[in-house]
Amino acid sequence: EKELAEARAAADAAEAQVATAEKKPKEAVDPMEAEKERIKKMPVKELKAYLDRHNTSHSDLFEKSELLGRALEVASKSAPEPPPGPAWMKSGDMCRLCGKSQQEQGGIYCRRRRTDGRIGGCNEAICWRCMKRAPKDSFGKVRCTKEEFADLGEDAWWMHHHCFEDGDWQDYFGEPEPEDERWRRTGEAASW
């Protein structure tokens, strides 16, 4: 009985500790400091890719410490990269079209992380209501619903048609970009 009482007391103490930890407000994390910490953990290959994404030469650097120094210098001069995963709007984010504050997952950002690590899109926030109702001539034809976006999981992305680059139509719709759509986007005919 004594052992049972001790075990119960230990379990109660552990539960109380977890409850206390959950109640504590999370400390505000400076996005720039978080980005620098993320960079410090990168291996050499990722540091080189990071510098390439920011159009910064690294051909004169041979040591990891040199690459890290240049990457941290670039990070201090530029905005933090968006987090990986789907570009959901967070609670309080404003829709660019209607200007209304949104709740968690109340819309998405025009953003795609390409396989080479580059970020595509204009990063404008669009709520689901505007996604559905915005005029095609100014907003474009490329649309999705909240359910479609959620079903794509961690690979979800969406961009305005005018933010597409070559290959994005194929990746999004699974078919080649029609000639008339390509012409609307670029203003030039295909060079096949």
Steps between C-alpha positions, in 0.01 A plus 500: 500500500786734579650444153164562337458826691851612396429415137174695509671797661775495234239480221302789651816709530591430135149597384515822703836584345365447148191711576718782636724488192195520271362802685821700469480745211752428227778752481495713188767377261675754281463368141845629405664317791307183416622526140862543613472197729356297211791606277758406764369141494529465120757267344731633227272394213201687648713809569603507134138457389393779738761735351392401146135578583609846614714558188820515703824354369683240707761391245775674701409315822645160589434449872167447672573787738544736202173380343321539832636853544381606155160334550452680834600828335239442227239406760557823693433704185192312376163395636476151653403226257145374534462178695477172311161343444170644385454878499188530719395841629535530876251653738499878459656504150330740259365405157655719230175526305232566762727627780324290764684332785479121475487213744745207496504340151256766378690517171839440342805685370609511138817300556679188386829351611647348186707181499819704459412695817398825329182669622245587233194722521428852622425394861165684504237363737162403352200393710276215383207735432709717267656191339149396398360840399787706357458588129693279258636790297689653794553198725550222247356154448720298737292435811456238769272433794597458863418128475716450190791687662471303825486168310841574345659492847858622542546529122217754460568819308307755297600802292328759281528405135704814431751382766555167322829422330559242229415156640271622779181431299617142438580451870168650617256349250697195383476602133693731268408867508262584213648739246235768561560490877877523453448798268278674761766444766809595303372699202713287267437192292675172573825445313447140399 
